[in-house]
Coordinates of N, CA and C and ligand atoms in Angstrom, one line a residue:
M1 N -73.5 -44.2 70.4 CA -73.4 -42.9 69.6 C -74.0 -43.1 68.2
P2 N -74.9 -42.2 67.8 CA -75.4 -42.4 66.4 C -74.2 -42.3 65.4
S3 N -74.3 -42.9 64.3 CA -73.2 -43.0 63.4 C -72.7 -41.6 62.9
S4 N -73.6 -40.7 62.8 CA -73.2 -39.3 62.3 C -72.2 -38.7 63.4
K5 N -72.5 -39.0 64.6 CA -71.6 -38.4 65.7 C -70.3 -39.2 65.7
V6 N -70.3 -40.5 65.4 CA -69.1 -41.3 65.3 C -68.2 -40.7 64.2
R7 N -68.9 -40.4 63.1 CA -68.1 -39.9 61.9 C -67.5 -38.5 62.3
L8 N -68.3 -37.7 62.9 CA -67.8 -36.4 63.3 C -66.6 -36.5 64.2
A9 N -66.8 -37.4 65.2 CA -65.6 -37.6 66.2 C -64.4 -38.1 65.5
A10 N -64.6 -39.0 64.5 CA -63.4 -39.5 63.8 C -62.8 -38.4 62.9
G11 N -63.7 -37.6 62.4 CA -63.2 -36.5 61.6 C -62.4 -35.5 62.4
I12 N -62.8 -35.2 63.6 CA -62.1 -34.3 64.5 C -60.8 -34.9 64.9
A13 N -60.8 -36.2 65.2 CA -59.6 -36.9 65.6 C -58.6 -36.8 64.5
A14 N -59.0 -37.1 63.2 CA -58.1 -37.0 62.1 C -57.6 -35.6 61.9
G15 N -58.4 -34.6 62.1 CA -58.0 -33.2 62.0 C -56.9 -32.9 63.0
I16 N -57.1 -33.4 64.2 CA -56.1 -33.1 65.3 C -54.8 -33.8 65.0
S17 N -54.8 -35.1 64.5 CA -53.6 -35.7 64.2 C -52.8 -35.0 63.1
I18 N -53.6 -34.5 62.1 CA -52.9 -33.8 61.0 C -52.2 -32.6 61.6
A19 N -53.0 -31.8 62.5 CA -52.4 -30.6 63.1 C -51.2 -30.9 63.9
V20 N -51.2 -32.0 64.6 CA -50.0 -32.4 65.5 C -48.9 -32.8 64.6
F21 N -49.1 -33.6 63.6 CA -48.0 -34.1 62.8 C -47.4 -32.9 61.9
G22 N -48.4 -32.1 61.4 CA -48.0 -31.0 60.6 C -47.1 -30.0 61.3
S23 N -47.4 -29.8 62.6 CA -46.5 -28.8 63.4 C -45.3 -29.5 63.9
A24 N -45.3 -30.8 64.0 CA -44.1 -31.5 64.6 C -42.8 -31.1 63.8
A25 N -42.9 -31.1 62.5 CA -41.8 -30.7 61.7 C -41.3 -29.3 62.0
L26 N -42.3 -28.4 62.2 CA -41.9 -27.0 62.5 C -41.4 -26.8 63.9
L27 N -41.8 -27.7 64.8 CA -41.4 -27.5 66.2 C -40.0 -28.2 66.5
A28 N -39.6 -29.1 65.5 CA -38.3 -29.8 65.8 C -37.2 -28.7 65.9
A29 N -36.3 -28.9 66.9 CA -35.3 -27.9 67.1 C -34.4 -27.9 65.8
P30 N -34.0 -26.7 65.4 CA -33.2 -26.5 64.2 C -32.0 -27.4 64.2
S31 N -31.4 -27.5 65.4 CA -30.1 -28.3 65.5 C -30.4 -29.8 65.2
D32 N -31.6 -30.3 65.6 CA -32.0 -31.7 65.3 C -32.1 -31.9 63.8
T33 N -32.8 -30.9 63.2 CA -33.0 -31.0 61.7 C -31.7 -31.0 61.0
I34 N -30.8 -30.1 61.4 CA -29.5 -30.0 60.8 C -28.7 -31.3 61.0
T35 N -28.7 -31.9 62.2 CA -28.0 -33.2 62.4 C -28.6 -34.3 61.6
A36 N -29.9 -34.3 61.5 CA -30.6 -35.4 60.7 C -30.2 -35.3 59.2
R37 N -30.2 -34.1 58.7 CA -29.9 -34.0 57.2 C -28.4 -34.3 57.0
Q38 N -27.5 -33.9 58.0 CA -26.1 -34.2 57.8 C -25.9 -35.7 57.9
T39 N -26.6 -36.4 58.7 CA -26.5 -37.9 58.8 C -26.9 -38.5 57.5
N40 N -28.0 -38.0 56.9 CA -28.5 -38.5 55.7 C -27.4 -38.3 54.6
F41 N -26.8 -37.1 54.5 CA -25.8 -36.8 53.6 C -24.6 -37.7 53.8
K42 N -24.2 -38.0 55.0 CA -23.1 -38.9 55.3 C -23.4 -40.3 54.7
A43 N -24.6 -40.7 54.9 CA -25.0 -42.0 54.3 C -24.9 -42.0 52.8
M44 N -25.2 -40.9 52.2 CA -25.1 -40.8 50.8 C -23.7 -40.8 50.3
G45 N -22.8 -40.1 51.1 CA -21.4 -40.1 50.8 C -20.8 -41.5 50.9
Q46 N -21.2 -42.2 51.9 CA -20.7 -43.6 52.1 C -21.1 -44.5 51.0
A47 N -22.4 -44.3 50.5 CA -22.9 -45.2 49.4 C -22.1 -44.9 48.1
M48 N -21.8 -43.6 47.9 CA -21.1 -43.2 46.7 C -19.7 -43.8 46.8
K49 N -19.1 -43.8 48.0 CA -17.7 -44.4 48.2 C -17.8 -45.9 47.9
G50 N -18.8 -46.5 48.5 CA -19.0 -48.0 48.3 C -19.0 -48.3 46.8
I51 N -19.6 -47.5 46.0 CA -19.7 -47.8 44.6 C -18.4 -47.5 43.9
V52 N -17.8 -46.3 44.2 CA -16.5 -46.0 43.5 C -15.4 -47.0 43.9
D53 N -15.4 -47.4 45.1 CA -14.4 -48.4 45.5 C -14.5 -49.7 44.6
E54 N -15.7 -50.1 44.3 CA -15.9 -51.3 43.5 C -15.5 -51.0 42.0
M55 N -15.8 -49.8 41.6 CA -15.5 -49.5 40.2 C -14.0 -49.5 39.9
K56 N -13.3 -49.2 41.0 CA -11.8 -49.1 40.9 C -11.2 -50.5 40.8
T57 N -11.9 -51.6 41.2 CA -11.3 -52.9 41.2 C -11.4 -53.5 39.8
P58 N -10.5 -54.5 39.5 CA -10.6 -55.1 38.2 C -11.9 -55.9 38.0
A59 N -12.5 -56.4 39.0 CA -13.8 -57.1 38.9 C -14.8 -56.6 39.9
P60 N -15.4 -55.5 39.5 CA -16.4 -54.8 40.4 C -17.5 -55.8 40.8
N61 N -17.8 -55.8 42.1 CA -18.9 -56.6 42.7 C -20.2 -55.9 42.5
M62 N -21.0 -56.5 41.6 CA -22.3 -55.8 41.3 C -23.3 -55.8 42.5
A63 N -23.2 -56.9 43.3 CA -24.1 -56.9 44.4 C -23.8 -55.8 45.4
V64 N -22.6 -55.5 45.6 CA -22.2 -54.3 46.5 C -22.6 -53.0 45.8
I65 N -22.5 -52.9 44.6 CA -22.9 -51.7 43.8 C -24.4 -51.5 43.9
R66 N -25.1 -52.6 43.8 CA -26.6 -52.6 43.9 C -27.0 -52.1 45.3
T67 N -26.4 -52.7 46.3 CA -26.8 -52.4 47.7 C -26.6 -50.9 47.9
N68 N -25.4 -50.4 47.5 CA -25.1 -49.0 47.7 C -26.0 -48.1 46.9
S69 N -26.3 -48.5 45.7 CA -27.2 -47.6 44.8 C -28.6 -47.6 45.4
D70 N -29.0 -48.7 46.0 CA -30.3 -48.7 46.6 C -30.4 -47.8 47.8
A71 N -29.3 -47.8 48.6 CA -29.2 -46.9 49.8 C -29.2 -45.5 49.4
L72 N -28.5 -45.2 48.3 CA -28.4 -43.8 47.8 C -29.8 -43.3 47.3
A73 N -30.4 -44.2 46.5 CA -31.7 -43.8 46.0 C -32.8 -43.6 47.1
R74 N -32.6 -44.4 48.2 CA -33.5 -44.2 49.3 C -33.3 -42.9 50.1
A75 N -32.0 -42.5 50.2 CA -31.7 -41.4 51.0 C -32.0 -40.1 50.2
A76 N -31.8 -40.1 48.9 CA -31.8 -38.9 48.1 C -33.1 -38.1 48.2
P77 N -34.3 -38.7 48.2 CA -35.5 -37.9 48.3 C -35.7 -37.1 49.6
H78 N -34.9 -37.5 50.7 CA -35.0 -36.9 52.0 C -34.2 -35.5 52.0
V79 N -33.4 -35.3 51.0 CA -32.5 -34.1 51.1 C -33.4 -32.8 51.1
V80 N -34.3 -32.7 50.2 CA -35.0 -31.5 50.0 C -35.8 -31.0 51.3
G81 N -36.3 -32.0 52.1 CA -37.1 -31.7 53.3 C -36.2 -31.3 54.5
G82 N -34.9 -31.4 54.3 CA -34.0 -31.2 55.4 C -33.6 -29.7 55.6
F83 N -34.3 -28.9 54.9 CA -33.8 -27.4 54.9 C -35.0 -26.5 55.2
P84 N -35.8 -26.7 56.3 CA -36.8 -25.7 56.6 C -36.1 -24.4 56.9
R85 N -36.9 -23.3 56.8 CA -36.3 -22.0 57.2 C -35.9 -22.0 58.6
G86 N -34.8 -21.3 58.9 CA -34.3 -21.3 60.3 C -33.2 -22.3 60.6
T87 N -32.9 -23.1 59.5 CA -31.8 -24.1 59.7 C -30.6 -23.8 59.0
G88 N -30.3 -22.5 58.8 CA -29.1 -22.1 58.2 C -28.1 -21.7 59.3
P89 N -27.1 -20.9 59.0 CA -26.1 -20.6 60.0 C -26.6 -19.9 61.2
E90 N -27.8 -19.2 61.0 CA -28.4 -18.5 62.1 C -28.9 -19.4 63.2
A91 N -28.9 -20.7 63.0 CA -29.3 -21.7 64.0 C -28.2 -21.8 65.1
G92 N -27.0 -21.3 64.8 CA -26.0 -21.3 65.8 C -25.3 -22.7 66.0
V93 N -25.5 -23.6 65.1 CA -24.7 -24.9 65.1 C -23.9 -25.0 63.8
K94 N -23.0 -25.9 63.9 CA -22.1 -26.0 62.7 C -22.8 -26.6 61.5
T95 N -22.8 -25.8 60.4 CA -23.5 -26.2 59.2 C -22.7 -25.6 58.0
Q96 N -22.7 -26.4 56.9 CA -22.2 -25.9 55.7 C -23.2 -25.3 54.8
A97 N -24.5 -25.3 55.3 CA -25.5 -24.8 54.4 C -25.4 -23.3 54.3
L98 N -25.4 -22.8 53.1 CA -25.2 -21.3 52.8 C -26.6 -20.6 52.9
P99 N -26.6 -19.4 53.4 CA -27.9 -18.7 53.5 C -28.6 -18.5 52.1
I100 N -27.9 -18.5 51.0 CA -28.5 -18.3 49.7 C -29.5 -19.5 49.3
I101 N -29.4 -20.6 50.1 CA -30.4 -21.7 49.8 C -31.8 -21.1 49.9
W102 N -32.0 -20.2 50.9 CA -33.4 -19.7 51.2 C -33.7 -18.5 50.4
T103 N -32.8 -17.9 49.7 CA -33.1 -16.8 48.8 C -33.2 -17.3 47.3
R104 N -32.7 -18.6 47.1 CA -32.8 -19.1 45.7 C -33.4 -20.5 45.8
L105 N -34.5 -20.7 46.6 CA -35.1 -22.0 46.8 C -35.5 -22.7 45.5
P106 N -36.1 -22.1 44.5 CA -36.5 -22.8 43.3 C -35.3 -23.5 42.7
E107 N -34.1 -22.9 42.7 CA -32.9 -23.5 42.1 C -32.4 -24.6 43.0
F108 N -32.5 -24.4 44.3 CA -32.1 -25.4 45.2 C -33.0 -26.7 45.0
H109 N -34.3 -26.5 44.9 CA -35.2 -27.6 44.7 C -35.0 -28.3 43.4
R110 N -34.6 -27.5 42.4 CA -34.3 -28.1 41.1 C -33.1 -29.0 41.2
D111 N -32.1 -28.5 41.8 CA -30.8 -29.3 42.0 C -31.1 -30.6 42.8
A112 N -32.0 -30.5 43.8 CA -32.3 -31.7 44.6 C -33.1 -32.7 43.8
A113 N -34.0 -32.2 43.0 CA -34.8 -33.1 42.1 C -33.9 -33.7 41.1
A114 N -33.0 -33.0 40.5 CA -32.1 -33.6 39.5 C -31.3 -34.7 40.1
M115 N -30.9 -34.5 41.3 CA -30.0 -35.5 42.0 C -30.9 -36.7 42.3
V116 N -32.1 -36.6 42.7 CA -33.0 -37.7 42.9 C -33.1 -38.5 41.6
T117 N -33.3 -37.8 40.5 CA -33.4 -38.5 39.2 C -32.2 -39.3 38.8
A118 N -31.0 -38.6 39.1 CA -29.7 -39.2 38.8 C -29.5 -40.5 39.6
T119 N -29.9 -40.4 40.9 CA -29.7 -41.6 41.8 C -30.6 -42.8 41.3
R120 N -31.8 -42.4 40.8 CA -32.7 -43.5 40.2 C -32.0 -44.1 39.0
G121 N -31.4 -43.3 38.2 CA -30.7 -43.8 37.0 C -29.6 -44.7 37.4
L122 N -28.9 -44.3 38.4 CA -27.8 -45.2 38.9 C -28.3 -46.5 39.5
Q123 N -29.4 -46.4 40.1 CA -30.0 -47.7 40.7 C -30.4 -48.6 39.5
A124 N -31.0 -48.0 38.5 CA -31.4 -48.8 37.3 C -30.2 -49.4 36.6
A125 N -29.1 -48.6 36.5 CA -27.9 -49.1 35.9 C -27.3 -50.3 36.7
A126 N -27.3 -50.2 38.0 CA -26.8 -51.2 38.9 C -27.6 -52.5 38.8
R127 N -28.9 -52.3 38.6 CA -29.8 -53.5 38.5 C -29.6 -54.2 37.1
S128 N -29.2 -53.4 36.1 CA -29.0 -54.0 34.8 C -27.7 -54.9 34.8
G129 N -26.8 -54.6 35.8 CA -25.6 -55.5 35.9 C -24.6 -55.1 34.9
D130 N -24.8 -54.0 34.1 CA -23.9 -53.5 33.1 C -22.9 -52.5 33.7
I131 N -21.7 -52.8 33.9 CA -20.7 -51.9 34.6 C -20.5 -50.6 33.8
A132 N -20.5 -50.8 32.5 CA -20.3 -49.5 31.6 C -21.4 -48.6 31.9
R133 N -22.7 -49.1 32.0 CA -23.8 -48.2 32.4 C -23.7 -47.6 33.7
V134 N -23.2 -48.4 34.7 CA -23.0 -47.9 36.0 C -22.0 -46.7 36.0
R135 N -20.9 -46.9 35.3 CA -19.9 -45.8 35.3 C -20.5 -44.5 34.8
V136 N -21.3 -44.6 33.7 CA -21.9 -43.4 33.1 C -22.9 -42.8 34.2
A137 N -23.7 -43.6 34.7 CA -24.7 -43.1 35.7 C -24.1 -42.6 37.0
F138 N -23.0 -43.2 37.3 CA -22.2 -42.7 38.5 C -21.7 -41.3 38.3
G139 N -21.2 -41.1 37.1 CA -20.6 -39.8 36.7 C -21.7 -38.8 36.8
A140 N -22.9 -39.1 36.2 CA -24.0 -38.2 36.2 C -24.5 -37.9 37.7
T141 N -24.5 -38.9 38.5 CA -24.9 -38.7 39.9 C -23.9 -37.8 40.6
G142 N -22.6 -38.1 40.5 CA -21.6 -37.2 41.1 C -21.7 -35.8 40.6
G143 N -22.0 -35.6 39.4 CA -22.2 -34.3 38.8 C -23.4 -33.6 39.5
S144 N -24.4 -34.3 39.8 CA -25.6 -33.7 40.4 C -25.4 -33.3 41.8
C145 N -24.5 -34.0 42.5 CA -24.1 -33.6 43.9 C -23.3 -32.3 43.8
K146 N -22.3 -32.3 42.9 CA -21.4 -31.2 42.8 C -22.1 -29.9 42.3
A147 N -23.1 -30.1 41.5 CA -23.8 -28.9 41.0 C -24.4 -28.1 42.2
C148 N -25.0 -28.8 43.1 CA -25.6 -28.2 44.3 C -24.5 -27.7 45.2
H149 N -23.5 -28.6 45.5 CA -22.5 -28.2 46.5 C -21.7 -26.9 46.0
D150 N -21.5 -26.8 44.7 CA -20.7 -25.6 44.2 C -21.4 -24.3 44.5
V151 N -22.7 -24.4 44.6 CA -23.5 -23.1 44.8 C -23.9 -22.9 46.2
F152 N -24.4 -24.0 46.8 CA -25.2 -23.9 48.1 C -24.4 -24.4 49.3
R153 N -23.3 -25.0 49.2 CA -22.6 -25.6 50.3 C -21.3 -24.8 50.6
L154 N -21.0 -24.5 51.8 CA -19.8 -23.8 52.2 C -18.6 -24.7 51.9
K155 N -17.6 -24.1 51.2 CA -16.4 -24.9 51.0 C -15.5 -24.9 52.2
E156 N -15.0 -26.1 52.4 CA -14.1 -26.3 53.7 C -12.8 -25.7 53.5
Ligands
LIG1 C1 -29.8 -29.7 46.5 C2 -28.4 -29.6 47.1 C3 -27.6 -30.8 47.3 C4 -27.5 -31.9 46.6 C5 -28.2 -32.3 45.3 C6 -26.5 -32.7 47.3 N1 -26.0 -32.1 48.4 FE1 -24.7 -32.8 49.7 N2 -24.9 -31.1 50.9 C7 -25.7 -30.0 50.6 C8 -25.6 -29.1 51.6 C9 -26.3 -27.7 51.7 C10 -24.8 -29.6 52.6 C11 -24.4 -29.0 54.0 C12 -25.4 -29.5 55.0 C13 -25.1 -29.0 56.4 O1 -23.9 -28.9 56.8 O2 -26.1 -28.7 57.1 C14 -24.3 -30.9 52.1 C15 -23.5 -31.7 52.8 C16 -23.0 -32.9 52.3 C17 -22.1 -33.8 53.0 C18 -21.4 -33.5 54.3 C19 -22.3 -34.0 55.5 C20 -21.6 -33.8 56.8 O3 -22.1 -32.9 57.6 O4 -20.6 -34.4 57.1 C21 -21.9 -34.9 52.2 C22 -21.1 -36.1 52.5 C23 -22.8 -34.8 51.1 N3 -23.4 -33.6 51.1 C24 -22.9 -35.7 50.1 C25 -23.7 -35.5 49.0 C26 -23.8 -36.5 47.9 C27 -23.0 -37.8 47.8 C28 -24.7 -36.0 47.0 C29 -25.2 -36.6 45.7 C30 -25.5 -38.0 45.6 C31 -25.2 -34.8 47.5 N4 -24.5 -34.5 48.7 C32 -26.1 -34.0 46.9 C33 -26.5 -29.9 49.4 C34 -26.7 -30.9 48.5

């Protein structure tokens, strides 16, 4: 094949794979998307608990705090992508996501971004090894979770 045709074929193949991957997210069943985001949140809750449990001890284990803050910082950026339209209560599966998420998206996105920033701060504090810094950063992170939950999550 002349090289121009090879390039064309490669370009078409790339276009197809973009189309396939781009639509995969849209085609995922809403219930799968909801389960995936809840699993991610559960991991975040576990990581927060792992940190607070250490902070309560007389000699907090920094390695444990670091591992959990790393897990939290890894999970946090996935939150915002877990809420495509059609994954609210209308999906017919159990979810605490309130419909106002999709009428107040800019605010929801701001809350998610603030939380990502807070988890990075907590990760940096854990890496510094300074428990006083960890406590402050943990408070800020917890506040960033609560800010969103107060508005956008159904209370149990
Ligand atoms: C931008 C908004 C937002 C932020 C920020 C946020 N959450 Fe949530 N969280 C939600 C929503 C909405 C749900 C309900 C999801 C569902 O049920 O589909 C939820 C659910 C949860 C759940 C319950 C999961 C389950 O189904 O058992 C946990 C645990 C949780 N969040 C922890 C956290 C922690 C920890 C943080 C902060 C580090 C955090 N969240 C930050 C919006 C947020």
